[in-house]
CSV table of C-alpha atoms in Angstrom, one decimal:
chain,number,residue,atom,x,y,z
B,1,UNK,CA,35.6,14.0,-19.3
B,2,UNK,CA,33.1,11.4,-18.4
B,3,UNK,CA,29.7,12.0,-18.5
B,4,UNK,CA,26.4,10.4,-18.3
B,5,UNK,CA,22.7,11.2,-20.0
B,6,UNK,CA,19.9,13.0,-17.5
B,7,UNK,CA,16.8,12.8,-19.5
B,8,UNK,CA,18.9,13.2,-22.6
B,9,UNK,CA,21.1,15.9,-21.0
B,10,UNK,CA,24.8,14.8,-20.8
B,11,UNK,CA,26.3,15.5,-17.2
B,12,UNK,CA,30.0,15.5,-16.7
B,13,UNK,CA,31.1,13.8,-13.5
B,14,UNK,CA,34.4,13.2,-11.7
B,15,UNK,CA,35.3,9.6,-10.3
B,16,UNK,CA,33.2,9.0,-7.3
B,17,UNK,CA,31.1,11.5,-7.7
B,18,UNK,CA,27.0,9.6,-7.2
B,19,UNK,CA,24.5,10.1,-9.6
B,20,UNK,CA,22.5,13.1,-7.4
B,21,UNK,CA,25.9,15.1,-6.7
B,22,UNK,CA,26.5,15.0,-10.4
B,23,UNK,CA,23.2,16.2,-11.5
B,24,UNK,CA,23.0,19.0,-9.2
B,25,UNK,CA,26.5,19.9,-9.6
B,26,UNK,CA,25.3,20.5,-13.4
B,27,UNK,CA,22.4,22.6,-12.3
B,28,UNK,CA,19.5,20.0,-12.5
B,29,UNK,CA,17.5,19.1,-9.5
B,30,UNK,CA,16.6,15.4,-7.9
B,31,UNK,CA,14.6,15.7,-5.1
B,32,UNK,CA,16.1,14.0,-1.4
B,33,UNK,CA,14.7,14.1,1.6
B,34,UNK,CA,17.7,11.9,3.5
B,35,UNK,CA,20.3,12.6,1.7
B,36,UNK,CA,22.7,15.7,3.1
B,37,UNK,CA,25.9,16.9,1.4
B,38,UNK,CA,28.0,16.8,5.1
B,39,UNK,CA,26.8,12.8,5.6
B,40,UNK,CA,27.0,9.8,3.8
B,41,UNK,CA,24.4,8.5,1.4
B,42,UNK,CA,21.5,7.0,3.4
B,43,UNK,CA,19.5,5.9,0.8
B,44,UNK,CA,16.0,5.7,2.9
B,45,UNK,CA,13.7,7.9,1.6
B,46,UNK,CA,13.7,7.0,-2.0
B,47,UNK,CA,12.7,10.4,-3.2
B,48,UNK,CA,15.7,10.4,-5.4
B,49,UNK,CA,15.2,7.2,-7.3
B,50,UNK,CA,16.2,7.4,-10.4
B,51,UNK,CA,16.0,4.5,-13.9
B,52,UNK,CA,19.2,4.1,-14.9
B,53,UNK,CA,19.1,1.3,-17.9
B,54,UNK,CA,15.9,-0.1,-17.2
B,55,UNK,CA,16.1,-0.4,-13.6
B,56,UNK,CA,14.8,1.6,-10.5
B,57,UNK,CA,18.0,3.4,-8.3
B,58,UNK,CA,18.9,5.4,-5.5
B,59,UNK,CA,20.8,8.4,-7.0
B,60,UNK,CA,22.0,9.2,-3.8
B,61,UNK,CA,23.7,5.9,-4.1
B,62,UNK,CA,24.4,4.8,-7.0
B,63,UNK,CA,27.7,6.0,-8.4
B,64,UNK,CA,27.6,8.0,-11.5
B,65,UNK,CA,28.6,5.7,-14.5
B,66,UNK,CA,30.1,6.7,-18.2
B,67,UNK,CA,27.8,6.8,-20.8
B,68,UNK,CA,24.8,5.8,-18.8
B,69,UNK,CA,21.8,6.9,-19.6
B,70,UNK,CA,19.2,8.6,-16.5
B,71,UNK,CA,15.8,8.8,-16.2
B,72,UNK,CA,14.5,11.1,-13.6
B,73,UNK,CA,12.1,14.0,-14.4
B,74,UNK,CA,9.7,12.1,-16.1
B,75,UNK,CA,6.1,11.7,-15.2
B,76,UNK,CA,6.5,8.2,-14.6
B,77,UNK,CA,9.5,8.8,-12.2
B,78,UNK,CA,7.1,11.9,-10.7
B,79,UNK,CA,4.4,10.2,-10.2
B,80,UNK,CA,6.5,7.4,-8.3
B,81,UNK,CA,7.9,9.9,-5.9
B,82,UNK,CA,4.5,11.7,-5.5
B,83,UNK,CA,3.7,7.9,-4.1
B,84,UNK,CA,6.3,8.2,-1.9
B,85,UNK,CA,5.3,11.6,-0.7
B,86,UNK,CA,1.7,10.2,0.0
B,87,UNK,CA,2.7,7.5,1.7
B,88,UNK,CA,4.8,9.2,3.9
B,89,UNK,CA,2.0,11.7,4.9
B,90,UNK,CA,0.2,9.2,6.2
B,91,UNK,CA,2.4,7.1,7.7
B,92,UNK,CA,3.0,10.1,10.5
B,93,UNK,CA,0.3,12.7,11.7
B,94,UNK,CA,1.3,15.3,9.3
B,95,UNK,CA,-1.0,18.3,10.3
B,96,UNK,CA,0.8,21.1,8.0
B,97,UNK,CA,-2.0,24.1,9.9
B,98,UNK,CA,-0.5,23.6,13.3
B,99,UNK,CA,2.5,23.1,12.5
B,100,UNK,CA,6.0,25.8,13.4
B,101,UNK,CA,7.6,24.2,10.3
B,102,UNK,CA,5.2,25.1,8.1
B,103,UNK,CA,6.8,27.1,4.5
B,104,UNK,CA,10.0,25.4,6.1
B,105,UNK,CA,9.3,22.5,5.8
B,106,UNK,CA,11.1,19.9,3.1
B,107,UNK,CA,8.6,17.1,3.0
B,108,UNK,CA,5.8,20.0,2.8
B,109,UNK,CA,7.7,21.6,-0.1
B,110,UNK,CA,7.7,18.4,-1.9
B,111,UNK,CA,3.9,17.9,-1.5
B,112,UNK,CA,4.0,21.4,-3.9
B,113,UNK,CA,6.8,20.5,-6.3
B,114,UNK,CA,5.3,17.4,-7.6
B,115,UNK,CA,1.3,18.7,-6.8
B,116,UNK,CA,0.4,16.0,-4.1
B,117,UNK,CA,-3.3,17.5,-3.9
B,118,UNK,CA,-4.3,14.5,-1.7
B,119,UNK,CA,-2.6,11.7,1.0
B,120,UNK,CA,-4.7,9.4,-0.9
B,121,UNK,CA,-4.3,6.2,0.8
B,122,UNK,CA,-5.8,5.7,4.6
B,123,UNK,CA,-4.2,7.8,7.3
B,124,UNK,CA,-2.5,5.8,10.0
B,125,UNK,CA,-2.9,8.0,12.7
B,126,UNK,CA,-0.1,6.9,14.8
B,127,UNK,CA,-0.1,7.4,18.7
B,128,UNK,CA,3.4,9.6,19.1
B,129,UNK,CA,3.8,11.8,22.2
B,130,UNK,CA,5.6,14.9,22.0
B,131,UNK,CA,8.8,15.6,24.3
B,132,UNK,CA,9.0,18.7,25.4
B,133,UNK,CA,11.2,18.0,28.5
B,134,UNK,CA,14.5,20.0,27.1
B,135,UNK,CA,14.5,23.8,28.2
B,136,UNK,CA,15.3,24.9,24.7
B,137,UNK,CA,13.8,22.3,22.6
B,138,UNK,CA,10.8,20.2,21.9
B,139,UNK,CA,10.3,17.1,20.1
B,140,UNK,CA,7.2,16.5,18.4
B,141,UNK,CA,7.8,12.8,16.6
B,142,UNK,CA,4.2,13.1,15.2
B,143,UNK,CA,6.1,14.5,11.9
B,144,UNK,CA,8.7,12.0,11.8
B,145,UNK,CA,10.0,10.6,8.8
B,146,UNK,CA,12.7,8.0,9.6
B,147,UNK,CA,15.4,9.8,7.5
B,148,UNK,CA,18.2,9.6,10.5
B,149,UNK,CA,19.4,13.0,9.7
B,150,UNK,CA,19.2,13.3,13.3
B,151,UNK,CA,20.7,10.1,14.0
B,152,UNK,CA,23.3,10.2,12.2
B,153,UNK,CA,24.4,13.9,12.6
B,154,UNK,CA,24.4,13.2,16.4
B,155,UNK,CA,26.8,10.5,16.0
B,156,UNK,CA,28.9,10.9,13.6
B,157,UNK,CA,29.9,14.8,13.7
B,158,UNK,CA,28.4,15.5,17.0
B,159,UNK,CA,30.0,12.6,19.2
B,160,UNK,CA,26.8,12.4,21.1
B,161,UNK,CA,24.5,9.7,19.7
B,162,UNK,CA,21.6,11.0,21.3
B,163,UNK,CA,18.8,9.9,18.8
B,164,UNK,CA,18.2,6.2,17.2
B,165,UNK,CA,15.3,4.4,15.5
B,166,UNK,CA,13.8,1.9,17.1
B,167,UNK,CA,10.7,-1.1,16.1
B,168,UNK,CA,10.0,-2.4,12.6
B,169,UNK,CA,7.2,-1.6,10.7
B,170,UNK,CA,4.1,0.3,12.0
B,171,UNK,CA,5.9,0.4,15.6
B,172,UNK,CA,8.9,1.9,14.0
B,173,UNK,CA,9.5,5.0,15.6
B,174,UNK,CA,12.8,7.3,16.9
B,175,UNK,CA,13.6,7.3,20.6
B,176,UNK,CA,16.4,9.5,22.4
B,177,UNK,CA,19.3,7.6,23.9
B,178,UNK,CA,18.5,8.1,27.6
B,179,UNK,CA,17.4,5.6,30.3
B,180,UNK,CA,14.3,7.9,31.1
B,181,UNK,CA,13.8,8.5,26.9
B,182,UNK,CA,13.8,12.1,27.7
B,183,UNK,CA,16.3,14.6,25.8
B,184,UNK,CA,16.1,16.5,29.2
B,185,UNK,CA,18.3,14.2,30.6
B,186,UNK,CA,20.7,13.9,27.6
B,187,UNK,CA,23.8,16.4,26.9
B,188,UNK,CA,21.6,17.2,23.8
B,189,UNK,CA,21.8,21.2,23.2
B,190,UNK,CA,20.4,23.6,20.6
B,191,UNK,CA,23.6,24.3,18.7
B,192,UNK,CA,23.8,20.4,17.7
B,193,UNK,CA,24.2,19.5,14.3
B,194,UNK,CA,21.8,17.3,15.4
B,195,UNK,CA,19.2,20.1,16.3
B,196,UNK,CA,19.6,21.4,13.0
B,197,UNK,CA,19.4,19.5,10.6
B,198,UNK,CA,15.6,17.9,10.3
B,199,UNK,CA,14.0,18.2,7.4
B,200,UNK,CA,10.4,18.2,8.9
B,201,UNK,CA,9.2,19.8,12.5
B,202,UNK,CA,10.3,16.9,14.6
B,203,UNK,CA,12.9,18.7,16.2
B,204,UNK,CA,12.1,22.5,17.0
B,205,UNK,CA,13.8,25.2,19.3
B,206,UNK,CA,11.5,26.8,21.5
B,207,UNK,CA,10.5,30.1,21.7
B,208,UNK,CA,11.4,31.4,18.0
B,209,UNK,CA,8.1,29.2,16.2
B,210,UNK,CA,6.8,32.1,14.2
B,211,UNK,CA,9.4,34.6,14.7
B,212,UNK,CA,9.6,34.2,10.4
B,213,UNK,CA,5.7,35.0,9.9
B,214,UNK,CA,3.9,32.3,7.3
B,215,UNK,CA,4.1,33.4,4.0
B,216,UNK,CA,7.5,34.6,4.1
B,217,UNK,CA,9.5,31.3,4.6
B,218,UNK,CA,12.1,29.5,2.3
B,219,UNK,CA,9.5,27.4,0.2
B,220,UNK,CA,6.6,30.2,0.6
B,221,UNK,CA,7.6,32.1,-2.4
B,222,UNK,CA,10.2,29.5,-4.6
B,223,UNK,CA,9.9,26.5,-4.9
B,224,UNK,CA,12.1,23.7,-3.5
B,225,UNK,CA,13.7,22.8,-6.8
B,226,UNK,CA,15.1,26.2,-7.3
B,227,UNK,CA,16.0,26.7,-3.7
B,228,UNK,CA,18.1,23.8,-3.3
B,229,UNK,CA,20.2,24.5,-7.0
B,230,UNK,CA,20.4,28.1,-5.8
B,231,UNK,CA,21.9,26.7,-2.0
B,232,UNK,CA,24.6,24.3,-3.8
B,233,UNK,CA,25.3,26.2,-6.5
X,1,UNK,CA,-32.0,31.3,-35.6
X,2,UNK,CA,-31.2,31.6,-31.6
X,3,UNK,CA,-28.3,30.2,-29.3
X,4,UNK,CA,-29.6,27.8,-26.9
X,5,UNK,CA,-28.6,29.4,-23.6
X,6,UNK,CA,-26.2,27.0,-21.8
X,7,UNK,CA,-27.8,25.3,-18.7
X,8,UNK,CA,-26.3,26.4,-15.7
X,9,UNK,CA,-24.2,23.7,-13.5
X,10,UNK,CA,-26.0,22.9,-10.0
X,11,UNK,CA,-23.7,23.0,-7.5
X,12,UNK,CA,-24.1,21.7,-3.8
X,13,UNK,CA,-21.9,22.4,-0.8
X,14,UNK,CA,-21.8,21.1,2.7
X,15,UNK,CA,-19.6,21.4,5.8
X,16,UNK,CA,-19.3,18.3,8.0
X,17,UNK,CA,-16.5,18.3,10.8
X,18,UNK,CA,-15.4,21.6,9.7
X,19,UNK,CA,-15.4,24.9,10.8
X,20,UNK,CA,-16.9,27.1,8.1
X,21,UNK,CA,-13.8,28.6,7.2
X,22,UNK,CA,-13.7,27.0,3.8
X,23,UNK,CA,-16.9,28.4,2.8
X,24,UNK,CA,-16.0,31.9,4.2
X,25,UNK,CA,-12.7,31.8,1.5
X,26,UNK,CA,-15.3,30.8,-0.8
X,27,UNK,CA,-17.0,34.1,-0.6
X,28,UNK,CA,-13.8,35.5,-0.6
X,29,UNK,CA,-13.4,35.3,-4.5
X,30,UNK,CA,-15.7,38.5,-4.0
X,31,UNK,CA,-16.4,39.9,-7.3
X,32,UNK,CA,-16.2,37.1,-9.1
X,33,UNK,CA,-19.1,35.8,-7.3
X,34,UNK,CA,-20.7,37.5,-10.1
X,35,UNK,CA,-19.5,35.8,-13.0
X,36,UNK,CA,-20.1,32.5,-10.6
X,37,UNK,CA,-23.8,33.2,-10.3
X,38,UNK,CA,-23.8,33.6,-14.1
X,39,UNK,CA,-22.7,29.6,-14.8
X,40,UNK,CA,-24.1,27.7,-11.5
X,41,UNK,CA,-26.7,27.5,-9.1
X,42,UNK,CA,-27.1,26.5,-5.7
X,43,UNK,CA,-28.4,23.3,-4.4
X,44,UNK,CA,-28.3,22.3,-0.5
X,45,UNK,CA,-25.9,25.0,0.7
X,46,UNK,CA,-25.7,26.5,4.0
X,47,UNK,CA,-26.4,29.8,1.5
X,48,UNK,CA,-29.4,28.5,0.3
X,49,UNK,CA,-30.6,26.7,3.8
X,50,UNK,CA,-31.9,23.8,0.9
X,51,UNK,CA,-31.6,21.0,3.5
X,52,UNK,CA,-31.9,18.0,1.4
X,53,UNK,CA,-29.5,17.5,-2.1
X,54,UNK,CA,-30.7,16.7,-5.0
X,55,UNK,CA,-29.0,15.6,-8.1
X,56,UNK,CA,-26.1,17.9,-9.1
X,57,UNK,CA,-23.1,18.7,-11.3
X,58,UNK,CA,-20.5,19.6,-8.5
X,59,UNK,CA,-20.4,19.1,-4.9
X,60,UNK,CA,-18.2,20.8,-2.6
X,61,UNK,CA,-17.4,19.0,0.9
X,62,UNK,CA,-15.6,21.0,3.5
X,63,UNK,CA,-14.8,19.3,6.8
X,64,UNK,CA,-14.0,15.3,7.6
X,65,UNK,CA,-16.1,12.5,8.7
X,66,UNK,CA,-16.7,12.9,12.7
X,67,UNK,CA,-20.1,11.2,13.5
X,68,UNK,CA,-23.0,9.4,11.9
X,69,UNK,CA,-24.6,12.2,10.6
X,70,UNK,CA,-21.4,13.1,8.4
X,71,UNK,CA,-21.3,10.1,6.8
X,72,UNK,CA,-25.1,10.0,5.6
X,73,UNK,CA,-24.7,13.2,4.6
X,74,UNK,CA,-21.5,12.6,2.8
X,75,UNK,CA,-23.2,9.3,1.2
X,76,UNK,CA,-25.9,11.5,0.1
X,77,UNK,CA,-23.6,14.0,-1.9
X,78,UNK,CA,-21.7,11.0,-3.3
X,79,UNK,CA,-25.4,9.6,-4.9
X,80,UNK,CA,-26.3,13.0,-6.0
X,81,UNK,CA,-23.3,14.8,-7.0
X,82,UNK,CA,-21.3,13.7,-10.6
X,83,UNK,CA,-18.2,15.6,-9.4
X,84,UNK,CA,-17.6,15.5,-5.7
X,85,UNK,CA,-14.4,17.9,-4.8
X,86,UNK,CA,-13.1,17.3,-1.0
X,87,UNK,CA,-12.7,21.1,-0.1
X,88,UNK,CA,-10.1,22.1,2.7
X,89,UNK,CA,-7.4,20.7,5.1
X,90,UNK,CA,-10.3,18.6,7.4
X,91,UNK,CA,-12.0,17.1,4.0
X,92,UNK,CA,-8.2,16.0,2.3
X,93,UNK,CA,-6.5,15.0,6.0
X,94,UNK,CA,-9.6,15.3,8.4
X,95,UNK,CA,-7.5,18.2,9.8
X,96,UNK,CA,-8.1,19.4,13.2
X,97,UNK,CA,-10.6,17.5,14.5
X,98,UNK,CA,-8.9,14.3,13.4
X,99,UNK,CA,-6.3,15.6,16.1
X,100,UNK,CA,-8.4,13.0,18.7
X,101,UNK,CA,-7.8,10.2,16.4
X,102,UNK,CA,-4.9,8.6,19.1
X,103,UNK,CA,-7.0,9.6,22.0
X,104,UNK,CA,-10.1,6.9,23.0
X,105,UNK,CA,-13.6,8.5,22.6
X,106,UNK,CA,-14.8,7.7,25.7
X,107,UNK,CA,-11.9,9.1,27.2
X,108,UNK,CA,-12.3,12.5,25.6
X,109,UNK,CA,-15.9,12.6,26.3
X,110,UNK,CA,-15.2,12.2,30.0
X,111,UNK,CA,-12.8,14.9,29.8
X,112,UNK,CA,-15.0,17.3,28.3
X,113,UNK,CA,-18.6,16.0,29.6
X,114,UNK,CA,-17.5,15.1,33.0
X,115,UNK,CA,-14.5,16.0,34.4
X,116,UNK,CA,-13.5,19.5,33.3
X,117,UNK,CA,-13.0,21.8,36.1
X,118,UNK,CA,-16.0,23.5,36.8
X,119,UNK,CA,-18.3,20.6,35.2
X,120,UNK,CA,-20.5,19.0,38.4
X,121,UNK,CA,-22.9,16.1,38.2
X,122,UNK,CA,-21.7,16.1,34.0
X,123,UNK,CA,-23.0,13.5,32.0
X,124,UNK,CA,-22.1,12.4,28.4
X,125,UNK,CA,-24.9,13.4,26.3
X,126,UNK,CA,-27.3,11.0,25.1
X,127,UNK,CA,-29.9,11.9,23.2
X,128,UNK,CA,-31.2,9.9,20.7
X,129,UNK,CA,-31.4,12.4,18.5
X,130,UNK,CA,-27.8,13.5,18.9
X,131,UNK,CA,-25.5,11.7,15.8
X,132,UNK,CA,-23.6,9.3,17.2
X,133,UNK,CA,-19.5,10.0,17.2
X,134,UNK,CA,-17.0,8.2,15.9
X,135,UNK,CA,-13.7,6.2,17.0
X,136,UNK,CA,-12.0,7.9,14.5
X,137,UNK,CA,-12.2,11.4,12.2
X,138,UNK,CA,-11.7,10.4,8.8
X,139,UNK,CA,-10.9,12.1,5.4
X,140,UNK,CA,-13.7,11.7,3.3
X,141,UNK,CA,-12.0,10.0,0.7
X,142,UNK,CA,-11.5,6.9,3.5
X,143,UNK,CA,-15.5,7.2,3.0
X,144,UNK,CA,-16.8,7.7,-0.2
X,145,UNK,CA,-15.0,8.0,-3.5
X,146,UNK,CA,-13.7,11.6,-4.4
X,147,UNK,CA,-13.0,12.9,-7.7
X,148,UNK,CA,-10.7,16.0,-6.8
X,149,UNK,CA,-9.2,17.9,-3.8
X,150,UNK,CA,-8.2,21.4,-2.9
X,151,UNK,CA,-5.9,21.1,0.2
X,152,UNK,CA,-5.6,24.2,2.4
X,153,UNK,CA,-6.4,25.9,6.0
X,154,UNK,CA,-8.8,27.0,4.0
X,155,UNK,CA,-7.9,27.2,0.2
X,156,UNK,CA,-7.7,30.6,-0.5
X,157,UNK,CA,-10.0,32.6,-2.6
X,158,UNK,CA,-8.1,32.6,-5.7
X,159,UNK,CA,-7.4,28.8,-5.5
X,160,UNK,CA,-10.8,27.9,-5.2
X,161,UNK,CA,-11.9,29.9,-8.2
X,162,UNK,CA,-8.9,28.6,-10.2
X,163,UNK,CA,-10.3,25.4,-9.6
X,164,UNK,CA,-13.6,26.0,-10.6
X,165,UNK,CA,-13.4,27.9,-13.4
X,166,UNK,CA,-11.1,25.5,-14.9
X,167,UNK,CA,-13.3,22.6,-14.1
X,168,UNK,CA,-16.5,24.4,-15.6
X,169,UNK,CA,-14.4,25.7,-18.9
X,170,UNK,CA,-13.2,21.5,-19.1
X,171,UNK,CA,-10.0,21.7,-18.3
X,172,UNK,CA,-8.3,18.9,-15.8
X,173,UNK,CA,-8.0,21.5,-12.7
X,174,UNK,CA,-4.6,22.2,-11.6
X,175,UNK,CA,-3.0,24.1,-8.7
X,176,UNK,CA,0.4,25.5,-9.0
X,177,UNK,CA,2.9,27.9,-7.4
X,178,UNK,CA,1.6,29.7,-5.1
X,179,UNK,CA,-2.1,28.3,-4.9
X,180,UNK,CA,-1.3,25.0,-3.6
X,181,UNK,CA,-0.9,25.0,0.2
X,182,UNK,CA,-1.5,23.0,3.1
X,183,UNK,CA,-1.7,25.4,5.3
């Protein structure tokens, strides 16, 4: 069987099989915040990057490869992704006490796997009104991190298309597909794959915030290394 | 012959655009309060009413960086302080009250000032001896240079005597499982 090295740890891997399905498949955890087993590899958020011979890579993306040898839980690779994690916190207006998402949260989670302590660079502070125009859901793009889990499960298994990104750089932000921009006036409902499938607290249903109290929520307890093997396993 | 009794560390704390909560989960390390007073003692501190700081070993800063005072206060502690440690949600993010940052200030303090219901004939305050807000709440690492952080809304008890004792034994202070929070 092929395989390839994870920090030294040979991982067998089937033809077509990426770098990050291997690895967990063999029980050891890369961190993703775009990347979801029912979608094709985005490759956006670049928690997962990986060295593979010398060179920084998606594993997300990046096809597993006989006798290749992986770098990824390394401090060096850590402390690049805890980069990542910083930069995203301030990019958006990540305010983890107000927020219903809060212990659910993935990005939040990943702040305690790798010990972000602080955002570290200068907070952006972006200007992103909520939506709250839908009877059974509210949109609050303050936590957005441009992952397209939305987008893409809305189009691709949902038929709908009712999300997109929109904007480059700093103005980049996501926008519902409507002529008003409200989700009120889409054929967006709460049993979406689409409405279920964000990582952060962008998209939330209403009325059932706290009905899981704080301190008893997936990443409240485990962390989400162990959660996610546990999930796929 | 006789041990030299080790000098205890001065520590100073503050609370800037915060809400006190931080230094209420301070207390909450109850007990150990004890053992605390045994290795430090208080400079300026709302505990100690000390209204000036002088020069210390740690400083703690809960809250962010809302107004003028905030910042020569917070300059102050940076001067006087070898370690400085940004305490709490506000001091790491600027936490709730950086919730106005994508609001204009004027137009908050006519909301509040002068046309809340019930306000009549409102003004915005002006006193010269009032500090003077900012356009923006800021972390106080966007302000001063900060040596270490304990997120939280507040950090609880535990966490913040975790820190400190490992900082006073030497060791590089670390938060794990189920101490580090940002909530």
């Amino acid at each position: 069987m092929k395989q390839f090295l994870l920090d030294g740890q040979p991982i067998p891997f089937e033809d077509g099989q990426t770098i990050l399905e291997a690895a967990r498949a063999a029980g050891h955890y890369i961190p993703s915040l775009c990347w979801h087993k029912d979608l094709p590899p985005h490759g956006s958020c670049k928690l997962c990057v990986v060295k593979s011979a010398g060179r920084h890579v998606s594993a997300c993306a990046t096809p597993a490869k006989d006798g290749a040898e992986v770098e990824s839980n390394t401090p060096e690779m850590n402390g690049e992704r805890r980069g990542i994690l910083q930069m995203l916190f301030v990019e958006g207006n990540h305010f983890c006490p107000s927020c219903e998402m809060s212990g659910n949260c993935e990005l939040q989670a990943l702040g305690y796997e790798y010990e972000m302590l602080t955002p570290r660079f200068r907070h952006f502070f972006p200007d992103r009104p909520v939506d709250a125009s839908h009877p059974d859901v509210l949109l609050d793009f303050n936590r957005c991190i441009f992952c397209e889990l939305c987008v893409r499960a809305s189009r691709d298994i949902d038929g709908k298309s009712v999300f997109a990104l929109t904007g480059r750089g700093i103005d980049k932000h996501l926008v519902v597909n409507a002529e008003s921009g409200r989700l009120a006036d889409t054929d967006f409902t709460k049993d979406d794959r689409a409405a279920n499938i964000c990582p952060v607290g962008v998209i939330l249903p209403k009325r059932t915030g706290f009905a899981v109290p704080i301190g008893e929520r997936s990443f409240d307890g485990t962390q989400i290394s162990t959660e996610t093997l546990k999930e796929e396993s | 012959m006789t041990t030299p009794v080790p000098r205890k560390l001065r520590v100073a704390t503050t609370s800037l655009a915060g809400c006190f909560g931080c230094h209420m989960s301070f207390l909450d390390i109850d007990e150990h309060l004890f053992e605390l007073v045994e290795l430090i003692e208080f400079d300026r501190s709302p505990l100690t009413d000390i209204k000036d700081v002088g020069p210390c070993d740690i400083g703690l800063i809960e809250g962010g960086v809302c107004n003028s005072e905030n910042v020569h206060v917070l300059r102050e502690f940076r001067r006087n302080c070898k370690t400085l440690i940004a305490l709490g949600a506000c001091a790491v993010t600027g936490g709730l009250p950086a919730q106005r940052n994508h609001l204009s200030l004027s137009e908050c303090l006519r909301e509040v000032y002068q046309f809340r219901p019930g306000v009549e004939n409102g003004q915005i305050p002006n006193d010269p001896e009032l500090p003077l807000p900012l356009d923006k709440v800021r972390p106080i690492h966007e302000v001063v240079r900060v040596d270490y952080f304990i997120p939280g809304c507040p950090p609880s008890g535990p966490a913040i005597w975790k820190f400190l004792t490992d900082l006073i034994a030497g060791r590089t202070p670390r938060l794990t499982g189920g101490l580090l929070h940002y909530d």
